[in-house]
GROMACS .gro file of C-alpha atoms in nm:
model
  240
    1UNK     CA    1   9.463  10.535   9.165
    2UNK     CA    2   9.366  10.652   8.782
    3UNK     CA    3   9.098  10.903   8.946
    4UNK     CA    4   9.342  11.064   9.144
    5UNK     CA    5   9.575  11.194   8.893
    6UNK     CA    6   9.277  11.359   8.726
    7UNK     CA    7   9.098  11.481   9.036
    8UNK     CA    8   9.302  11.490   9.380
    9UNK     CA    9   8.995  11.388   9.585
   10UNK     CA   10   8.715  11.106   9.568
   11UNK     CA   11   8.455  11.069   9.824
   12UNK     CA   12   8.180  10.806   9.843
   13UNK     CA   13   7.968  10.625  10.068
   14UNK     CA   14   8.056  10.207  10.035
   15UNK     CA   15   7.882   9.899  10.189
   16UNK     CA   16   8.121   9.623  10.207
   17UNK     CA   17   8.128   9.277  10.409
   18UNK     CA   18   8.522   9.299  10.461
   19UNK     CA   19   8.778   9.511  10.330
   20UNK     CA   20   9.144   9.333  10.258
   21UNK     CA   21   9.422   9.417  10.464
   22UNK     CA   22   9.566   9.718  10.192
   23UNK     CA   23   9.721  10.043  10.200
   24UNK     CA   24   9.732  10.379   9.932
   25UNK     CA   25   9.974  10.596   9.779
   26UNK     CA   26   9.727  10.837   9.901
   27UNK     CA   27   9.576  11.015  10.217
   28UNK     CA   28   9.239  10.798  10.320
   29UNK     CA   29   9.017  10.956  10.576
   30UNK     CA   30   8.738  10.678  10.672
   31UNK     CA   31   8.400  10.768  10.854
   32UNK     CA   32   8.211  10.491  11.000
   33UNK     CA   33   7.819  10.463  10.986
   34UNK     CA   34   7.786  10.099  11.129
   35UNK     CA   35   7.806   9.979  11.514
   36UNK     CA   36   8.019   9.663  11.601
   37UNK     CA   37   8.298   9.661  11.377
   38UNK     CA   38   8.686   9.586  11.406
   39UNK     CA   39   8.952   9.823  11.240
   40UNK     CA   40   9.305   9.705  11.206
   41UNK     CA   41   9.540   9.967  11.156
   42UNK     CA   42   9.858   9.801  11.090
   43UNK     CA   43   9.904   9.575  11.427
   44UNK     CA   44   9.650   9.761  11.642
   45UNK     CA   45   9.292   9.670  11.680
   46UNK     CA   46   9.018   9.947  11.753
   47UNK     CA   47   8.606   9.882  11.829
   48UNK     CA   48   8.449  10.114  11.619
   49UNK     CA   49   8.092  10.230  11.663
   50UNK     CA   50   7.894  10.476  11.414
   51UNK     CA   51   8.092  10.794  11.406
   52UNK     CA   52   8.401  10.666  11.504
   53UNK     CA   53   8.655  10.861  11.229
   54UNK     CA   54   8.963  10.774  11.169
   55UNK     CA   55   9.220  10.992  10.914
   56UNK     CA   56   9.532  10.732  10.751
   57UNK     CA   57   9.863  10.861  10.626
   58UNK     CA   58  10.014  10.740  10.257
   59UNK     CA   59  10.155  10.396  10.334
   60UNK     CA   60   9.892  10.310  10.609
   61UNK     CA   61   9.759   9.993  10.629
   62UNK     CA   62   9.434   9.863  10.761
   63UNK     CA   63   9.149   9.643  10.722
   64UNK     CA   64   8.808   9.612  10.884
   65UNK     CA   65   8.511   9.413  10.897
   66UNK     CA   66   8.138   9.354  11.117
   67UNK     CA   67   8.158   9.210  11.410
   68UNK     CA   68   7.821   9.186  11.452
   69UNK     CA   69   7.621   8.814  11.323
   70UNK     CA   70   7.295   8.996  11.227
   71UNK     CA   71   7.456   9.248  11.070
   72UNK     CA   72   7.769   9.156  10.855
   73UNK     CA   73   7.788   9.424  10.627
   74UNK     CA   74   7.995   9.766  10.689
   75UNK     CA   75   7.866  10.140  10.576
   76UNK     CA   76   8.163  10.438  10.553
   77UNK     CA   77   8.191  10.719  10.435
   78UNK     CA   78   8.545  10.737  10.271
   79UNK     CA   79   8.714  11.025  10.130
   80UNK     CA   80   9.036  10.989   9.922
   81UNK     CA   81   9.323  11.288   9.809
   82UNK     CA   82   9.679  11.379   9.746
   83UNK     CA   83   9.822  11.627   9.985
   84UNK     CA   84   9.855  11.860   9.695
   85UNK     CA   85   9.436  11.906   9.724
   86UNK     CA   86   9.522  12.120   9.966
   87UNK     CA   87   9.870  12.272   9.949
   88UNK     CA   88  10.116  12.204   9.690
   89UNK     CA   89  10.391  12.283   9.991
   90UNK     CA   90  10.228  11.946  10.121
   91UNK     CA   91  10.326  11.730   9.856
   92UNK     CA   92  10.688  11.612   9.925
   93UNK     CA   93  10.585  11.621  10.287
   94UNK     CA   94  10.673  11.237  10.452
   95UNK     CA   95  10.391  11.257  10.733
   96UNK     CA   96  10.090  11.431  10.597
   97UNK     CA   97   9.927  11.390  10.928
   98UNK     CA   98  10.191  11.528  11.168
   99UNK     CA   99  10.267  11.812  10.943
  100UNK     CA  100   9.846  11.905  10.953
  101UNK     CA  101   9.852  11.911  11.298
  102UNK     CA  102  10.165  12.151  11.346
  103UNK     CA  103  10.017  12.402  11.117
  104UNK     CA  104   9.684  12.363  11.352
  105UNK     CA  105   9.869  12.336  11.652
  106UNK     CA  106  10.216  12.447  11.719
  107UNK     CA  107  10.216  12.757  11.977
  108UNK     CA  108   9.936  12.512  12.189
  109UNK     CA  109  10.115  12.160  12.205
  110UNK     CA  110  10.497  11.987  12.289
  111UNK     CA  111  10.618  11.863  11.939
  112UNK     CA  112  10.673  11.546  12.075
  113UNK     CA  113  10.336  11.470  12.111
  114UNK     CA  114  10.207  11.534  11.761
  115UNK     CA  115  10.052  11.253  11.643
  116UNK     CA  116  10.226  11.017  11.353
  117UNK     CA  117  10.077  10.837  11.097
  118UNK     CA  118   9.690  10.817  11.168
  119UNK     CA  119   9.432  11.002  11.368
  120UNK     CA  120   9.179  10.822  11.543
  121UNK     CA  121   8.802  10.989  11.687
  122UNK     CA  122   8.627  10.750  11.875
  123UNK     CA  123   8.318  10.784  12.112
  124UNK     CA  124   8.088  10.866  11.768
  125UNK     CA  125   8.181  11.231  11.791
  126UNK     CA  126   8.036  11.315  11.479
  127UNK     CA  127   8.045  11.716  11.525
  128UNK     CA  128   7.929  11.702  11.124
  129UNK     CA  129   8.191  11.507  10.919
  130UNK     CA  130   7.899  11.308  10.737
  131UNK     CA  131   7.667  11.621  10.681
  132UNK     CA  132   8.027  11.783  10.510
  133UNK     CA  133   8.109  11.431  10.328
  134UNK     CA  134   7.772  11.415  10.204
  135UNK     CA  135   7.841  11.782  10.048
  136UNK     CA  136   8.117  11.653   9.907
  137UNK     CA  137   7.971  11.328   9.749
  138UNK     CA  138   7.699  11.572   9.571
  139UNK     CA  139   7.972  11.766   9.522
  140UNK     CA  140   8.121  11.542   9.296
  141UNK     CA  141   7.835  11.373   9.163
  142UNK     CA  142   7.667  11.700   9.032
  143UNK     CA  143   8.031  11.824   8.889
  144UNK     CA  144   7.809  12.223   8.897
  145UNK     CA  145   8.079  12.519   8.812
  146UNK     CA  146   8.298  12.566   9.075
  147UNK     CA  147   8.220  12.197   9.207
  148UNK     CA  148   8.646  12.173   9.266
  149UNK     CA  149   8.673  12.426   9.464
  150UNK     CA  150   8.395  12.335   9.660
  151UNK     CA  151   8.568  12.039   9.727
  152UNK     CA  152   8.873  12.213   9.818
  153UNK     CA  153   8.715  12.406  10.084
  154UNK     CA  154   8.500  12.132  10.291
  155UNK     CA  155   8.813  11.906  10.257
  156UNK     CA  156   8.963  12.218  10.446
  157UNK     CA  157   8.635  12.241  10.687
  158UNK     CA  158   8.630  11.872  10.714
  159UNK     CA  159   9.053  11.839  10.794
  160UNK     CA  160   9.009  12.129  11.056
  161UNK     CA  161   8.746  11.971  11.204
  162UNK     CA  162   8.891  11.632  11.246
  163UNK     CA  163   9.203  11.808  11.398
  164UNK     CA  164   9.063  12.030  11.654
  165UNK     CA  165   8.794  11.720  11.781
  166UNK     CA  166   9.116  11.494  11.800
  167UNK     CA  167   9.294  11.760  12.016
  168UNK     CA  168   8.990  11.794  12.234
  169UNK     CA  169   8.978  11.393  12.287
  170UNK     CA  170   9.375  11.384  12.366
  171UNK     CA  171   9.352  11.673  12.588
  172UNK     CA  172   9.051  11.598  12.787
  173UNK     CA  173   9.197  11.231  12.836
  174UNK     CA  174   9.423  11.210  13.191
  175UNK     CA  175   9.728  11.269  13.047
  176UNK     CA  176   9.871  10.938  13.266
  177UNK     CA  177   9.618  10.697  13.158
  178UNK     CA  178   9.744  10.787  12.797
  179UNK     CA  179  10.123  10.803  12.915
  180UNK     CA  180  10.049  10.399  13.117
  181UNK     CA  181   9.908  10.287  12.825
  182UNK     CA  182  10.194  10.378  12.624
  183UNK     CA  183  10.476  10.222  12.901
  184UNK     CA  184  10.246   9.884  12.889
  185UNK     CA  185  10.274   9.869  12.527
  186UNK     CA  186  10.644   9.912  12.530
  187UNK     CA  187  10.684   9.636  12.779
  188UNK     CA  188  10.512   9.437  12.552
  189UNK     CA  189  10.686   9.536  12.268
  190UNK     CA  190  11.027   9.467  12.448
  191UNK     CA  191  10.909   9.115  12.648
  192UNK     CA  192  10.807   8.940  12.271
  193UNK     CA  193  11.108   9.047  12.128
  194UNK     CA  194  11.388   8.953  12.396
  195UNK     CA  195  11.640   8.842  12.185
  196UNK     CA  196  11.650   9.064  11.866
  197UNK     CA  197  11.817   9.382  11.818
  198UNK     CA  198  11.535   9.634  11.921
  199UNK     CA  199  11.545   9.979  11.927
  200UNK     CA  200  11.315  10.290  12.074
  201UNK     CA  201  11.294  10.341  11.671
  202UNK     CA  202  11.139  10.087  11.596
  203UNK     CA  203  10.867  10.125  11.865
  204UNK     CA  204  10.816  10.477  11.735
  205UNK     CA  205  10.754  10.316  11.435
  206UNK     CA  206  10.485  10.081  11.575
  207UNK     CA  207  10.351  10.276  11.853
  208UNK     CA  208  10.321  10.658  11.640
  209UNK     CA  209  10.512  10.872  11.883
  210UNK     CA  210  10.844  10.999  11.809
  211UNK     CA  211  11.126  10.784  11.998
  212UNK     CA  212  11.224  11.126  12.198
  213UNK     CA  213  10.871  11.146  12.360
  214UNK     CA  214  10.889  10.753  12.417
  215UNK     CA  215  11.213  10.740  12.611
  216UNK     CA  216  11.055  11.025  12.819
  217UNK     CA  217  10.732  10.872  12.924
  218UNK     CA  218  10.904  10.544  12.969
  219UNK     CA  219  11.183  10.669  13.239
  220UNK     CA  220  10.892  10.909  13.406
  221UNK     CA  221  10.734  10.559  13.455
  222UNK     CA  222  10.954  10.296  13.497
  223UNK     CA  223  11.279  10.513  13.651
  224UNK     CA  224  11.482  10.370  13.446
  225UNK     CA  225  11.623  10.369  13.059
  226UNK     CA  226  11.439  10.183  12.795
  227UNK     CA  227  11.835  10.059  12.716
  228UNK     CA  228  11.866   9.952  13.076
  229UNK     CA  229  11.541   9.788  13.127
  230UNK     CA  230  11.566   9.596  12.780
  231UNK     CA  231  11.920   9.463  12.954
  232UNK     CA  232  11.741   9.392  13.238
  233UNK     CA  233  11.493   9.139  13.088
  234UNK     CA  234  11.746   8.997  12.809
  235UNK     CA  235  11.992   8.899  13.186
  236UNK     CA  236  11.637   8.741  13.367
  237UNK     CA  237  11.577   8.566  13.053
  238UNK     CA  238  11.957   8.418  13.045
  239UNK     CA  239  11.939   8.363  13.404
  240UNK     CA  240  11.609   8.142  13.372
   0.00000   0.00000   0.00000
C-alpha cells in the first residue's frame, strides 16, 4: 500500500492466471477485458464477460480467475485510491460506496435500497470506463504538469459514470425479479443455518442491503416475519 500514501490513486492494466482470495485498506474498482471468467466477491460468485465492471469497498474481498481452457490468463483494468482522492469529507466515511451513491442519488431513490459494499455492471456495458482508465494509466505514466489533477477529475468522470450505468441496470431490472431473488437467498441463508443464532443483521451483512429493506421485501413475499418464519423451520426441523 506504499504507493498510496504518496499518491491516492494507481491504475494499471494486469494479466494474471489467478488472483488470491485478498482484500485492501483501499477502494478497488476492477474492469474486465477477458470473456469466461469467475469473480468471487466474498461468498457470491458472478460470470464475468469483457466489460463487466465491478467497484469494491475497503475491506472487500474477492478473487477471480479464467474459466476458459484455451484461454487461462485474465486482462483488467484496475484502478486503486483512498476516498480522500476525491473528498477529504470521504475519508472517515465506513461505506465509501453507499455514501457515493447518496450524493448521486438521494432526491431519485428509497435509502433502503442504496447499494452496500460493492457495485456490480454486468452485460459488458462499457459506456467508456477503459477509454477513461487508459487516460488515466498515461496519466500516470507520463507524470506531465497537472498529471494529479487529471487524475482527480476522470476518477470523478469515471465514479459518475459507474454510478449512473449501475442505476440504469437496477432500475430497468423488474423490480420483483430483483426483490425474489433476494427472498430465495434469505431462505437459503436461514435453511443452512437452522440451529445458530441468526439475525436479519447478519444477512445484511452477506446479502448488501440494509436489514430494514430486507425485512420488507421478505414479509411483501413470504407474508410473514423473517423472526416467524426462522421459528417456523427451527419447529419442522425439531419435529422431523
Amino acid at each position: 500500500n506504499q504507493f498510496l500514501k504518496k499518491e491516492n490513486i494507481e491504475v494499471g492494466c494486469y494479466v494474471s492466471d489467478r488472483v488470491k482470495f485478498h482484500s485492501h485498506e483501499f477502494i478497488e474498482l476492477v474492469y474486465f477485458d477477458t470473456d469466461n471468467v469467475c469473480h468471487r466477491v466474498e461468498n457470491e460468485y458472478f460470470t464475468v464477460n469483457k466489460g463487466d465492471l465491478f467497484l469494491l469497498d475497503v475491506g472487500v474481498s474477492h478473487t477471480f480467475y479464467s474459466t476458459d481452457s484455451d484461454n487461462p490468463v485474465v486482462t483488467v483494468y484496475n484502478c486503486l485510491f483512498e476516498p480522500k482522492a476525491l473528498d477529504a469529507v470521504l475519508t472517515n466515511g465506513s461505506d465509501f460506496v453507499h455514501v457515493m451513491y447518496h450524493r448521486l442519488f438521494h432526491n431519485f431513490v428509497n435509502s433502503d435500497e442504496y447499494p452496500s459494499k460493492f457495485i456490480r455492471l454486468s452485460c459488458g456495458m462499457d459506456a467508456g470506463f477503459k477509454n477513461l482508465l487508459k487516460k488515466m494509466i498515461a496519466e500516470n505514466e507520463n507524470k506531465e504538469p497537472g498529471w494529479r489533477s487529471n487524475m482527480r477529475a476522470y476518477l470523478n468522470l469515471l465514479l459518475v459514470d459507474v454510478l449512473r450505468m449501475y442505476n440504469r441496470q437496477l432500475t430497468s431490472a423488474p423490480l420483483e425479479d430483483v426483490q425474489k431473488n433476494i427472498v430465495e437467498k434469505m431462505v437459503e441463508y436461514m435453511s443452512e443455518r437452522i440451529g445458530e443464532d441468526v439475525h436479519i443483521q447478519m444477512m445484511a451483512d452477506t446479502l448488501f442491503f440494509s436489514p430494514s429493506y430486507l425485512s420488507r421485501v421478505f414479509k411483501n413475499h413470504m407474508q410473514v416475519s423473517v423472526l416467524q418464519y426462522l421459528q417456523q423451520l427451527r419447529m419442522n426441523a425439531a419435529g422431523n
